[in-house]
Coordinates of C-alpha atoms in Angstrom, one line a residue:
X196 CA -96.0 -114.9 17.6
X197 CA -92.5 -113.3 17.3
X198 CA -90.8 -113.4 13.9
X199 CA -87.3 -113.0 15.2
X200 CA -85.2 -111.7 18.1
X201 CA -81.5 -110.9 17.7
X202 CA -78.8 -109.5 20.0
X203 CA -75.8 -107.9 18.3
X204 CA -73.0 -105.6 19.3
X205 CA -72.7 -102.0 17.9
X206 CA -69.7 -103.2 16.0
X207 CA -72.0 -105.5 13.9
X208 CA -71.2 -108.9 15.5
X209 CA -74.4 -111.0 16.0
X210 CA -74.1 -112.7 19.5
X211 CA -77.4 -114.6 19.5
X212 CA -80.6 -114.8 17.4
X213 CA -83.9 -116.5 17.4
X214 CA -86.3 -117.1 14.5
X215 CA -90.0 -118.1 14.9
X216 CA -91.5 -121.3 13.6
X217 CA -92.7 -121.0 10.1
X218 CA -90.7 -117.9 9.3
X219 CA -88.5 -118.5 6.2
X220 CA -87.5 -114.9 5.4
X221 CA -84.2 -113.7 6.7
X222 CA -84.3 -110.9 9.3
X223 CA -81.1 -109.2 8.0
X224 CA -83.0 -106.9 5.7
X225 CA -85.2 -105.3 8.4
X226 CA -82.3 -105.1 10.9
X227 CA -80.0 -103.5 8.4
X228 CA -82.8 -101.0 7.5
X229 CA -83.2 -100.2 11.2
X230 CA -79.4 -99.6 11.6
X231 CA -79.2 -97.4 8.5
X232 CA -82.4 -95.4 9.0
X233 CA -82.6 -95.1 12.8
X234 CA -79.4 -95.9 14.7
X235 CA -76.9 -94.4 12.3
X236 CA -79.1 -91.4 11.7
X237 CA -79.5 -90.5 15.4
X238 CA -83.2 -91.1 15.4
X239 CA -83.3 -93.5 18.3
X240 CA -85.6 -91.3 20.5
X241 CA -88.5 -93.7 19.6
X242 CA -87.9 -97.4 20.3
X243 CA -90.1 -98.7 17.4
X244 CA -89.5 -98.9 13.7
X245 CA -91.7 -100.2 10.8
X246 CA -90.3 -102.0 7.8
X247 CA -92.7 -103.3 5.2
X248 CA -95.1 -105.7 7.0
X249 CA -92.9 -106.0 10.1
X250 CA -92.9 -103.9 13.3
X251 CA -89.5 -103.7 15.0
X252 CA -88.8 -102.8 18.6
X253 CA -85.2 -102.3 19.9
X254 CA -83.3 -101.4 23.0
X255 CA -79.8 -100.0 23.3
X256 CA -77.4 -101.2 26.1
X257 CA -74.8 -98.5 26.1
X258 CA -72.8 -100.0 29.0
X259 CA -71.8 -103.1 27.0
X260 CA -72.5 -101.6 23.5
X261 CA -75.3 -104.0 22.6
X262 CA -78.5 -103.8 20.6
X263 CA -81.6 -105.9 21.3
X264 CA -84.1 -106.1 18.4
X265 CA -87.4 -108.0 18.2
X266 CA -89.6 -108.2 15.1
X267 CA -93.2 -109.2 14.7
X268 CA -96.0 -108.7 12.2
X269 CA -97.4 -105.2 12.1
X270 CA -101.0 -106.3 12.3
X271 CA -100.5 -107.9 15.7
X272 CA -100.9 -105.9 19.0
X273 CA -98.4 -107.4 21.4
X274 CA -98.6 -105.6 24.7
X275 CA -95.9 -107.5 26.4
X276 CA -93.1 -106.7 24.0
X277 CA -91.7 -103.7 25.8
X278 CA -91.4 -105.5 29.2
X279 CA -90.2 -108.7 27.5
X280 CA -87.3 -106.9 25.7
X281 CA -86.3 -105.3 29.1
X282 CA -86.3 -108.8 30.8
X283 CA -84.2 -110.3 28.0
X284 CA -81.7 -107.5 28.3
X285 CA -81.3 -107.9 32.1
X286 CA -81.0 -111.7 31.9
X287 CA -78.5 -111.6 29.1
X288 CA -76.3 -109.0 30.8
X289 CA -76.4 -110.9 34.1
X290 CA -75.6 -114.3 32.6
X291 CA -72.7 -113.2 30.3
X292 CA -71.4 -110.2 32.2
X293 CA -67.8 -111.6 32.3
X294 CA -67.7 -112.1 28.6
X295 CA -69.2 -108.7 27.8
X296 CA -66.8 -106.9 30.1
X297 CA -63.9 -108.1 28.0
X298 CA -64.7 -105.8 25.2
X299 CA -63.2 -106.8 21.9
X300 CA -64.3 -108.4 18.6
X301 CA -62.1 -111.5 19.2
X302 CA -63.6 -112.1 22.6
X303 CA -67.1 -111.8 21.3
X304 CA -66.5 -114.1 18.4
X305 CA -64.8 -116.8 20.5
X306 CA -67.5 -116.7 23.2
X307 CA -70.5 -119.1 23.1
X308 CA -73.9 -117.5 24.1
X309 CA -76.3 -120.4 24.7
X310 CA -79.3 -118.3 25.6
X311 CA -82.2 -120.3 23.9
X312 CA -83.6 -121.9 27.1
X313 CA -83.7 -118.7 29.0
X314 CA -85.2 -116.9 26.1
X315 CA -88.1 -119.4 25.7
X316 CA -88.7 -119.3 29.5
X317 CA -89.0 -115.5 29.4
X318 CA -91.2 -115.6 26.3
X319 CA -93.6 -118.1 27.9
X320 CA -93.8 -116.0 31.1
X321 CA -94.5 -112.9 29.1
X322 CA -97.2 -114.6 27.0
X323 CA -98.8 -116.1 30.1
X324 CA -98.8 -112.8 31.9
X325 CA -100.5 -111.1 29.0
X326 CA -103.2 -113.8 28.9
X327 CA -103.7 -113.7 32.6
X328 CA -104.5 -110.1 32.5
X329 CA -106.9 -110.4 29.6
X330 CA -109.2 -107.8 28.3
X331 CA -111.0 -105.8 31.0
X332 CA -114.7 -106.4 31.1
X333 CA -117.2 -103.6 30.9
X334 CA -118.7 -102.5 34.2
X335 CA -122.4 -103.0 34.8
X336 CA -124.7 -100.1 35.3
X337 CA -125.2 -100.8 39.0
X338 CA -121.4 -100.7 39.6
X339 CA -121.0 -97.3 37.9
X340 CA -121.2 -94.0 39.7
X341 CA -124.0 -92.9 37.5
X342 CA -126.4 -95.4 39.1
X343 CA -125.9 -93.8 42.5
X344 CA -127.2 -90.4 41.3
X345 CA -130.9 -89.8 42.0
X346 CA -133.1 -87.5 40.0
X347 CA -133.3 -85.1 43.0
X348 CA -129.5 -84.8 43.1
X349 CA -129.3 -83.8 39.4
X350 CA -131.8 -80.9 39.8
X351 CA -130.1 -77.6 40.5
X352 CA -131.9 -75.3 43.0
X353 CA -131.5 -71.6 43.1
X354 CA -130.2 -71.4 46.6
X355 CA -128.7 -74.9 46.8
X356 CA -125.4 -76.5 45.7
X357 CA -125.1 -74.1 42.7
X358 CA -124.7 -71.2 45.0
X359 CA -122.1 -72.9 47.1
X360 CA -119.9 -73.8 44.0
X361 CA -119.8 -70.2 42.9
X362 CA -117.6 -69.1 45.9
X363 CA -117.4 -65.3 45.8
X364 CA -120.8 -64.8 44.2
X365 CA -122.5 -66.5 47.1
X366 CA -121.4 -63.8 49.5
X367 CA -122.8 -61.0 47.3
X368 CA -126.1 -62.8 46.9
X369 CA -126.2 -63.4 50.7
X370 CA -125.7 -59.7 51.4
X371 CA -128.4 -58.7 49.0
X372 CA -130.9 -61.3 50.2
X373 CA -130.2 -60.7 53.9
X374 CA -132.8 -57.8 54.3
X375 CA -135.4 -59.9 52.5
X376 CA -134.8 -62.9 54.7
X377 CA -135.6 -60.9 57.9
X378 CA -138.0 -58.1 57.1
X379 CA -137.8 -55.1 59.4
X380 CA -140.5 -52.5 59.6
X381 CA -140.0 -48.7 59.5
X382 CA -136.9 -46.7 59.0
X383 CA -134.7 -49.3 60.6
X384 CA -134.9 -51.4 57.4
X385 CA -134.2 -48.5 55.1
X386 CA -131.2 -47.3 57.0
X387 CA -128.9 -50.4 56.6
X388 CA -129.9 -50.8 53.0
X389 CA -129.2 -47.1 52.1
X390 CA -125.9 -47.2 54.1
X391 CA -124.7 -50.3 52.2
X392 CA -125.5 -48.8 48.8
X393 CA -123.7 -45.5 49.6
X394 CA -120.6 -47.5 50.8
X395 CA -120.7 -49.5 47.5
X396 CA -120.8 -46.3 45.4
X397 CA -118.1 -44.6 47.4
X398 CA -120.5 -41.9 48.7
X399 CA -120.4 -42.2 52.4
X400 CA -122.7 -40.2 54.5
X401 CA -125.1 -39.3 51.7
X402 CA -128.7 -40.4 51.3
X403 CA -130.1 -41.9 48.1
X404 CA -131.8 -38.6 47.1
X405 CA -128.6 -36.6 47.7
X406 CA -126.6 -39.1 45.5
X407 CA -129.2 -38.7 42.7
X408 CA -129.0 -34.9 42.9
X409 CA -125.2 -35.0 42.9
X410 CA -125.1 -37.2 39.7
X411 CA -127.6 -35.0 38.0
X412 CA -125.5 -31.9 38.7
X413 CA -122.4 -33.7 37.3
X414 CA -124.3 -34.6 34.1
X415 CA -125.5 -31.1 33.5
X416 CA -122.0 -29.7 34.2
X417 CA -120.4 -32.0 31.6
X418 CA -123.0 -31.2 29.0
X419 CA -123.1 -27.4 29.5
X420 CA -119.7 -26.4 30.7
X421 CA -117.3 -28.9 29.1
X422 CA -116.9 -27.0 25.8
X423 CA -116.1 -23.8 27.7
X424 CA -113.1 -25.4 29.4
X425 CA -111.4 -26.5 26.2
X426 CA -109.6 -23.2 25.5
X427 CA -107.8 -23.5 28.9
X428 CA -105.7 -26.3 27.4
X429 CA -102.2 -25.4 26.2
X430 CA -102.0 -24.7 22.5
X431 CA -100.3 -27.3 20.3
X432 CA -96.9 -26.5 19.1
X433 CA -96.5 -25.7 15.5
X434 CA -94.9 -28.5 13.6
X435 CA -91.9 -27.7 11.5
X436 CA -91.8 -28.6 7.9
X437 CA -90.2 -32.0 7.3
X438 CA -87.5 -32.2 4.7
X439 CA -88.3 -34.0 1.4
X440 CA -86.8 -37.3 0.4
X441 CA -83.2 -37.0 -0.6
X442 CA -81.9 -38.5 -3.8
X443 CA -80.0 -41.7 -3.3
X444 CA -76.6 -42.1 -5.0
X445 CA -75.8 -45.6 -6.0
X446 CA -72.1 -46.6 -6.0
X447 CA -72.2 -48.6 -9.3
X448 CA -74.9 -46.5 -10.9
X449 CA -72.8 -43.7 -12.4
X450 CA -73.2 -40.0 -12.0
X451 CA -74.8 -39.3 -15.4
X452 CA -78.5 -39.9 -16.4
X453 CA -77.7 -39.9 -20.1
X454 CA -77.5 -43.7 -20.1
X455 CA -81.2 -43.8 -19.1
X456 CA -82.3 -41.5 -21.9
X457 CA -83.7 -43.7 -24.7
X458 CA -85.3 -40.9 -26.7
X459 CA -82.5 -41.0 -29.3
X460 CA -82.4 -44.8 -29.7
X461 CA -82.5 -46.7 -33.0
X462 CA -84.9 -49.6 -33.6
X463 CA -82.7 -52.2 -32.0
X464 CA -82.7 -50.5 -28.7
X465 CA -79.1 -49.2 -29.0
X466 CA -78.1 -45.6 -28.5
X467 CA -77.5 -43.7 -31.7
X468 CA -74.6 -41.9 -30.0
X469 CA -72.6 -45.2 -29.7
X470 CA -73.4 -46.0 -26.0
X471 CA -73.9 -49.8 -25.7
X472 CA -76.5 -51.5 -23.5
X473 CA -75.0 -52.7 -20.2
X474 CA -76.1 -56.3 -20.8
X475 CA -74.2 -56.5 -24.1
X476 CA -70.8 -56.6 -22.3
X477 CA -69.4 -57.5 -19.0
X478 CA -69.2 -54.5 -16.7
X479 CA -66.3 -54.1 -14.2
X480 CA -68.5 -55.0 -11.3
X481 CA -69.1 -58.5 -12.7
X482 CA -65.5 -59.6 -13.0
X483 CA -65.8 -62.8 -11.0
X484 CA -63.2 -65.3 -9.9
X485 CA -63.0 -68.8 -11.4
X486 CA -65.2 -71.6 -9.9
X487 CA -63.6 -74.6 -11.7
X488 CA -63.7 -77.9 -9.9
X489 CA -65.6 -78.7 -6.7
X490 CA -67.2 -75.9 -4.7
X491 CA -65.5 -74.4 -1.7
X492 CA -67.0 -75.4 1.7
X493 CA -68.8 -73.0 3.9
X494 CA -66.4 -71.7 6.5
X495 CA -67.4 -70.4 9.9
X496 CA -64.9 -68.8 12.3
X497 CA -65.4 -69.9 15.8
X498 CA -63.1 -70.1 18.8
X499 CA -62.6 -73.5 20.5
X500 CA -62.9 -71.9 24.0
X501 CA -66.3 -70.5 23.2
X502 CA -67.6 -73.8 22.0
X503 CA -66.3 -75.6 25.2
X504 CA -68.3 -73.2 27.4
X505 CA -71.7 -73.6 25.7
X506 CA -73.1 -76.0 28.3
X507 CA -70.5 -75.9 31.0
X508 CA -71.1 -72.5 32.4
X509 CA -74.9 -72.8 32.3
X510 CA -75.3 -76.3 33.6
X511 CA -72.8 -75.9 36.4
X512 CA -74.8 -73.0 37.8
X513 CA -78.0 -75.1 37.8
X514 CA -76.5 -78.2 39.3
X515 CA -74.8 -76.2 42.1
X516 CA -78.3 -75.0 43.1
X517 CA -79.7 -78.6 43.2
X518 CA -76.8 -80.2 45.2
X519 CA -77.4 -79.7 49.0
X520 CA -74.5 -78.3 51.1
X521 CA -72.4 -80.9 52.8
X522 CA -69.2 -80.9 54.9
X523 CA -65.8 -80.1 53.4
X524 CA -64.9 -83.7 52.9
X525 CA -68.3 -84.7 51.6
X526 CA -68.2 -81.9 49.0
X527 CA -64.7 -82.8 47.9
X528 CA -65.4 -86.6 47.6
X529 CA -68.7 -85.9 45.9
X530 CA -66.9 -83.7 43.3
X531 CA -64.3 -86.5 42.7
X532 CA -67.1 -89.1 42.5
X533 CA -68.7 -87.0 39.7
X534 CA -65.4 -86.8 37.8
X535 CA -63.9 -90.3 38.2
X536 CA -65.0 -92.7 35.5
X537 CA -66.8 -95.2 37.7
X538 CA -70.3 -93.9 37.4
X539 CA -72.8 -94.9 34.7
X540 CA -75.1 -92.1 33.3
X541 CA -78.7 -92.1 34.2
X542 CA -81.7 -90.1 32.8
X543 CA -81.8 -88.0 36.0
X544 CA -78.1 -87.0 35.6
X545 CA -78.6 -85.9 32.0
X546 CA -81.9 -84.2 32.4
X547 CA -80.7 -80.6 33.4
X548 CA -78.0 -80.7 30.7
X549 CA -80.4 -81.9 28.0
X550 CA -83.0 -79.2 29.0
X551 CA -80.3 -76.5 28.5
X552 CA -79.2 -78.0 25.2
X553 CA -82.7 -78.2 24.0
X554 CA -83.3 -74.5 24.7
X555 CA -79.9 -73.7 23.1
X556 CA -80.8 -75.6 19.9
X557 CA -84.2 -73.9 19.6
X558 CA -82.5 -70.5 20.1
X559 CA -80.2 -71.4 17.2
X560 CA -83.3 -71.9 14.9
X561 CA -83.6 -75.6 15.1
X562 CA -87.3 -76.7 15.0
X563 CA -88.6 -77.4 18.5
X564 CA -89.9 -80.9 17.7
X565 CA -86.5 -81.8 16.1
X566 CA -84.6 -80.4 19.0
X567 CA -86.6 -82.6 21.4
X568 CA -86.1 -85.7 19.3
X569 CA -82.3 -85.0 19.1
X570 CA -82.0 -84.7 22.9
X571 CA -84.1 -87.8 23.4
X572 CA -81.9 -89.7 21.0
X573 CA -78.8 -88.6 22.8
X574 CA -80.3 -89.6 26.2
X575 CA -81.1 -93.1 24.8
X576 CA -77.5 -93.3 23.4
X577 CA -75.8 -92.4 26.7
X578 CA -78.1 -94.0 29.2
X579 CA -76.1 -96.6 31.2
X580 CA -72.8 -95.7 29.6
X581 CA -69.9 -95.4 32.0
X582 CA -68.2 -92.0 31.9
X583 CA -64.6 -91.5 31.2
X584 CA -62.1 -90.5 33.8
X585 CA -62.2 -86.9 35.0
X586 CA -65.1 -86.0 32.7
X587 CA -68.3 -84.2 33.6
X588 CA -71.8 -85.0 32.5
X589 CA -72.1 -81.7 30.6
X590 CA -69.0 -82.4 28.5
X591 CA -70.1 -86.0 27.8
X592 CA -73.6 -85.0 26.7
X593 CA -72.2 -82.1 24.6
X594 CA -69.7 -84.4 22.8
X595 CA -72.4 -87.0 22.1
X596 CA -74.7 -84.2 20.7
X597 CA -71.9 -82.8 18.5
X598 CA -71.3 -86.3 17.1
X599 CA -75.0 -86.8 16.4
X600 CA -75.3 -83.4 14.6
X601 CA -72.3 -84.1 12.4
X602 CA -73.7 -87.6 11.6
X603 CA -77.0 -86.0 10.6
X604 CA -75.4 -83.4 8.3
X605 CA -73.1 -85.8 6.6
X606 CA -75.0 -87.3 3.6
X607 CA -75.9 -90.9 3.4
X608 CA -74.9 -90.8 -0.3
X609 CA -72.6 -88.4 -2.1
X610 CA -74.1 -86.1 -4.7
X611 CA -71.3 -85.5 -7.2
X612 CA -73.0 -83.4 -9.9
X613 CA -69.9 -83.0 -12.1
X614 CA -69.3 -86.7 -12.2
X615 CA -73.0 -87.4 -13.0
X616 CA -73.1 -84.8 -15.8
X617 CA -70.0 -86.5 -17.4
X618 CA -71.7 -89.9 -17.1
X619 CA -74.9 -88.5 -18.7
X620 CA -72.8 -86.9 -21.5
X621 CA -71.2 -90.3 -22.3
X622 CA -74.8 -91.7 -22.7
X623 CA -75.6 -88.8 -25.1
X624 CA -78.3 -87.3 -23.0
X625 CA -78.7 -84.2 -20.9
X626 CA -78.5 -84.2 -17.1
X627 CA -81.8 -82.7 -15.8
X628 CA -82.1 -80.8 -12.5
X629 CA -85.5 -79.6 -11.2
X630 CA -85.7 -76.8 -8.7
X631 CA -88.8 -76.5 -6.4
X632 CA -89.7 -74.5 -3.3
X633 CA -92.0 -71.9 -1.7
X634 CA -92.3 -68.3 -2.9
X635 CA -89.4 -65.9 -2.6
X636 CA -86.6 -68.3 -1.4
X637 CA -84.3 -67.6 -4.3
X638 CA -84.9 -70.4 -6.8
X639 CA -84.0 -68.4 -10.0
X640 CA -81.1 -66.6 -8.4
X641 CA -79.4 -69.8 -7.2
X642 CA -80.3 -71.5 -10.5
X643 CA -78.2 -68.8 -12.2
X644 CA -75.3 -69.4 -9.7
X645 CA -75.3 -73.1 -10.4
X646 CA -75.4 -72.3 -14.2
X647 CA -72.3 -70.2 -13.7
X648 CA -70.5 -73.0 -11.8
X649 CA -71.4 -75.5 -14.5
X650 CA -70.2 -73.2 -17.3
X651 CA -66.9 -72.6 -15.4
X652 CA -66.4 -76.4 -15.5
X653 CA -66.9 -76.5 -19.3
X654 CA -70.6 -77.6 -19.6
X655 CA -73.3 -76.1 -21.8
X656 CA -76.6 -75.2 -20.0
X657 CA -80.2 -74.9 -21.2
X658 CA -82.5 -73.1 -18.8
X659 CA -86.2 -74.2 -19.0
X660 CA -88.5 -71.4 -17.9
X661 CA -91.3 -73.5 -16.4
X662 CA -92.5 -70.7 -14.0
X663 CA -95.4 -69.7 -16.2
X664 CA -97.3 -68.3 -13.2
X665 CA -95.3 -65.4 -11.7
X666 CA -95.1 -62.2 -13.7
X667 CA -91.5 -61.3 -14.7
X668 CA -90.1 -64.8 -14.2
X669 CA -89.2 -65.4 -17.8
X670 CA -87.6 -61.9 -18.0
X671 CA -85.6 -62.5 -14.9
X672 CA -84.1 -65.7 -16.4
X673 CA -83.5 -63.9 -19.7
X674 CA -81.5 -61.3 -17.9
X675 CA -79.4 -64.0 -16.2
X676 CA -78.8 -65.6 -19.6
X677 CA -77.5 -62.4 -21.1
X678 CA -75.2 -61.8 -18.1
X679 CA -73.8 -65.3 -18.1
X680 CA -73.2 -65.2 -21.9
X681 CA -71.4 -61.8 -21.5
X682 CA -69.1 -63.4 -18.9
X683 CA -68.4 -66.4 -21.3
X684 CA -68.5 -65.1 -24.9
X685 CA -69.8 -67.5 -27.6
X686 CA -66.5 -67.6 -29.4
X687 CA -65.1 -69.6 -26.4
X688 CA -67.5 -72.5 -27.1
X689 CA -67.4 -73.1 -30.9
X690 CA -69.5 -70.0 -31.6
X691 CA -72.6 -71.2 -29.7
X692 CA -73.8 -69.4 -26.5
X693 CA -73.0 -71.5 -23.5
X694 CA -76.3 -70.7 -21.8
X695 CA -79.7 -70.7 -23.6
X696 CA -83.2 -70.1 -22.4
X697 CA -86.1 -72.2 -23.5
X698 CA -89.4 -70.4 -22.8
X699 CA -93.0 -70.5 -24.2
X700 CA -94.3 -67.5 -22.3
X701 CA -96.9 -67.5 -19.5
X702 CA -100.0 -69.5 -18.8
X703 CA -98.7 -72.7 -20.4
X704 CA -98.4 -76.2 -19.0
X705 CA -95.1 -76.4 -17.1
X706 CA -94.8 -80.2 -17.5
X707 CA -95.1 -79.8 -21.3
X708 CA -92.5 -77.0 -21.5
X709 CA -90.1 -79.1 -19.5
X710 CA -90.6 -82.1 -21.8
X711 CA -90.0 -80.0 -24.9
X712 CA -86.9 -78.4 -23.3
X713 CA -85.4 -81.8 -22.5
X714 CA -86.0 -83.0 -26.1
X715 CA -84.5 -79.8 -27.5
X716 CA -81.4 -80.2 -25.3
X717 CA -81.0 -83.8 -26.4
X718 CA -81.1 -82.7 -30.1
X719 CA -78.8 -79.7 -29.6
X720 CA -76.3 -81.6 -27.4
X721 CA -76.7 -79.6 -24.3
X722 CA -75.0 -81.1 -21.2
X723 CA -77.4 -79.9 -18.5
X724 CA -81.0 -78.8 -18.3
X725 CA -82.0 -76.6 -15.3
X726 CA -85.8 -76.6 -14.8
X727 CA -87.1 -73.5 -13.0
X728 CA -90.6 -74.0 -11.5
X729 CA -93.0 -71.6 -9.9
X730 CA -92.9 -70.9 -6.2
X731 CA -95.8 -72.4 -4.4
X732 CA -96.9 -72.8 -0.8
X733 CA -97.1 -76.3 0.6
X734 CA -100.8 -76.0 1.1
X735 CA -101.7 -75.0 -2.5
X736 CA -103.1 -78.3 -3.8
X737 CA -103.5 -77.3 -7.5
X738 CA -99.9 -76.1 -7.8
X739 CA -98.5 -79.1 -5.8
X740 CA -100.4 -81.4 -8.2
X741 CA -98.8 -79.6 -11.2
X742 CA -95.3 -80.0 -9.6
X743 CA -95.9 -83.7 -9.0
X744 CA -97.0 -84.1 -12.6
X745 CA -93.9 -82.3 -13.9
X746 CA -91.6 -84.6 -12.0
X747 CA -93.5 -87.8 -12.7
X748 CA -93.7 -87.1 -16.5
X749 CA -90.1 -85.9 -17.0
X750 CA -88.3 -88.0 -14.4
X751 CA -85.4 -85.5 -13.7
X752 CA -82.0 -86.8 -12.5
X753 CA -82.1 -84.6 -9.5
X754 CA -84.9 -82.9 -7.6
X755 CA -83.6 -80.0 -5.4
X756 CA -85.7 -78.3 -2.8
X757 CA -84.7 -74.6 -2.4
X758 CA -85.2 -73.4 1.2
X759 CA -84.0 -70.4 3.0
X760 CA -81.9 -70.5 6.2
X761 CA -84.1 -68.0 8.0
X762 CA -87.0 -70.4 8.7
X763 CA -87.4 -72.4 11.9
X764 CA -90.4 -74.6 12.5
X765 CA -91.7 -73.7 9.0
X766 CA -88.9 -75.7 7.4
X767 CA -90.3 -79.0 8.8
X768 CA -93.8 -78.2 7.6
X769 CA -92.6 -77.3 4.1
X770 CA -90.5 -80.3 3.5
X771 CA -92.9 -82.8 5.0
X772 CA -95.8 -81.5 2.9
X773 CA -93.7 -81.2 -0.3
X774 CA -92.6 -84.8 0.0
X775 CA -96.2 -85.9 0.9
X776 CA -97.6 -84.0 -2.1
X777 CA -95.1 -85.6 -4.5
X778 CA -95.9 -89.0 -3.1
X779 CA -99.7 -88.5 -3.2
X780 CA -100.0 -87.1 -6.7
X781 CA -97.4 -89.4 -8.3
X782 CA -98.5 -91.8 -11.0
X783 CA -95.9 -94.5 -10.3
X784 CA -95.8 -97.0 -7.4
X785 CA -92.4 -95.7 -6.3
X786 CA -92.9 -91.9 -6.3
X787 CA -90.0 -89.5 -6.9
X788 CA -89.3 -87.4 -3.8
X789 CA -86.8 -84.7 -3.0
X790 CA -83.2 -85.7 -3.6
X791 CA -81.3 -82.8 -2.1
X792 CA -81.6 -79.3 -0.6
X793 CA -80.3 -75.9 -1.7
X794 CA -80.0 -73.7 1.4
X795 CA -80.2 -70.0 0.5
X796 CA -79.6 -66.7 2.4
X797 CA -76.9 -68.4 4.6
X798 CA -75.1 -65.1 4.9
X799 CA -78.0 -63.4 6.7
X800 CA -78.2 -65.6 9.8
X801 CA -74.9 -65.3 11.6
X802 CA -74.6 -68.4 13.8
X803 CA -78.4 -69.4 13.8
X804 CA -77.8 -72.3 11.4
X805 CA -80.5 -74.6 12.8
X806 CA -82.5 -74.7 9.6
X807 CA -79.8 -76.9 8.1
X808 CA -80.3 -79.5 10.9
X809 CA -84.1 -79.3 10.6
X810 CA -84.2 -79.8 6.8
X811 CA -81.6 -82.7 6.8
X812 CA -83.2 -84.4 9.7
X813 CA -86.7 -84.4 8.2
X814 CA -85.8 -85.6 4.7
X815 CA -82.6 -87.6 5.3
X816 CA -81.3 -86.0 2.1
X817 CA -78.0 -83.9 1.9
X818 CA -77.6 -80.2 1.5
X819 CA -76.0 -80.0 -2.0
X820 CA -75.5 -76.2 -2.3
X821 CA -75.4 -73.3 0.1
X822 CA -76.1 -69.7 -1.2
X823 CA -74.0 -67.1 0.6
X824 CA -74.6 -63.9 -1.3
X825 CA -75.9 -62.1 -4.4
X826 CA -73.1 -62.6 -6.9
X827 CA -72.5 -65.7 -9.1
X828 CA -69.5 -66.6 -7.0
X829 CA -71.5 -66.9 -3.8
X830 CA -72.2 -70.6 -4.0
X831 CA -70.7 -73.1 -1.5
X832 CA -70.9 -76.7 -0.4
X833 CA -71.8 -77.6 3.2
X834 CA -69.1 -78.1 5.8
X835 CA -70.8 -80.2 8.5
X836 CA -68.2 -79.5 11.2
X837 CA -68.2 -75.8 10.6
X838 CA -72.0 -75.7 10.8
X839 CA -72.0 -77.7 14.0
X840 CA -69.3 -75.4 15.5
X841 CA -71.6 -72.4 14.7
X842 CA -74.6 -74.2 16.2
X843 CA -72.8 -75.1 19.5
X844 CA -71.3 -71.6 19.9
X845 CA -72.7 -69.7 22.9

């Protein structure tokens, strides 16, 4: 029933493998997909993986650096697989312990692992045990608890079991019903009842008639005398007049208001007195530095000492509470035993450290679900591993978590836009980039920054205004176009503007506008087409359908999701639903999903950089650009180690 079972080292050397009868396909494809998508991407918190029609289960042996993988058809329900893979691991370790302890590729290649007989014996035992258990039969009615209940036991009586279950209410009912249970004649019956009522109302020593008279007097006093007592209150102080709103003075706005006076303008919008419109030339505030070549990486200044103390100072305090007090020699030897590298890590040893690390990641804006998955993956990666000499559990876990975070942020494939644009130019076609995302994350602003970067590297850009939904979207792009052209005058590029805007107004079909813009760019020899789309929430089905149509019809070279660094758990929901919508509404069998991420507002979060981890972990796609400000120069590439350093800082 098993398709295959393989045992290989983490270095990639296959030690032993088994292939089921009748299975002709090689298992290298599913195993390589498991390594690429799960083990290398630090997603080993769950021990199962699905590849096409196969379901794979795996187990990591961190002490000997081994991986055990079993594959079977997805439609089968094999309950014994988890126990079976544990048994195979234990038997293989015990039998070839001497060969495995001599770690080295040459030793493993020269060793002979004849494990087939043991494997078949374990497989037969596992299958027999699953058959012996068999499906549980349904209980008969007579054997169930329901058959033991009688009709009388299901009837609730007023003074029966229902009263007993109510606890405190039973005592009150008992007190009220006590006089009725034993009737007493005369004034002796009235006295206890009236005394109990007066005690309950807080009027001790008063009869029922006196209480009624007292309440009546209070009611009359409130109705008749309350208005007369109001003047006795102290008068309210007279409020001073608040000052009016002061005029704000802008630093780059100038001191004169003549520039805002358009009453003496000619028909072209220019001032008759010779004052030019600000957009017609580059003002001194827009003199920007060059951005030729690759973008600078995001830099984060963090001290090494602070990073070392992230977990140490918190975890040591917790572990000191849990360890019971011993003698002087016992404490000293216990400390040395925890430091010397003879101890293999267990789940119990790592639990307090991982709990603190999970809380630390969530505090740094990592989504809670992803923080838990990361910690589970680190636990699976370290369980059974022998610690190094004079190292603590906290430092070992912290080092493994740092390596995992760096591995997640480093892209599986390099996105080199400059090289791809040159390749598209050699094919005499434009390179098309589509921007998508939710409302207000900065799609148009970062599109203008990327335009400036491309212009600085000698490319011509056509901006397609496909946001036909938001009021002012086309005007915003037109303003960016004028500003960018003022920074790069047309005479520098054979008399043609380096940036042009292709727009058809509002209310039109975005997919059609994008198609026309790409055709126009091909005819006019533009190098890059940047498609700006409308911001949309991930739950807006009509707009998500329109976005999927735009991408499916035009097939852009790069689809970038623009997300802000301020979000936490919302980043997971946005990316999952955007990818799901693109897959659901796509026409082709292989839908086009998000290819990369633009992380905006990175300058507003200080060291809470967890959104970068959440977005990359969910999609598996790299962060291509990082927005760090409001000017065209504020565009960076991601530095994985700098981000991890900020994330691990206390």
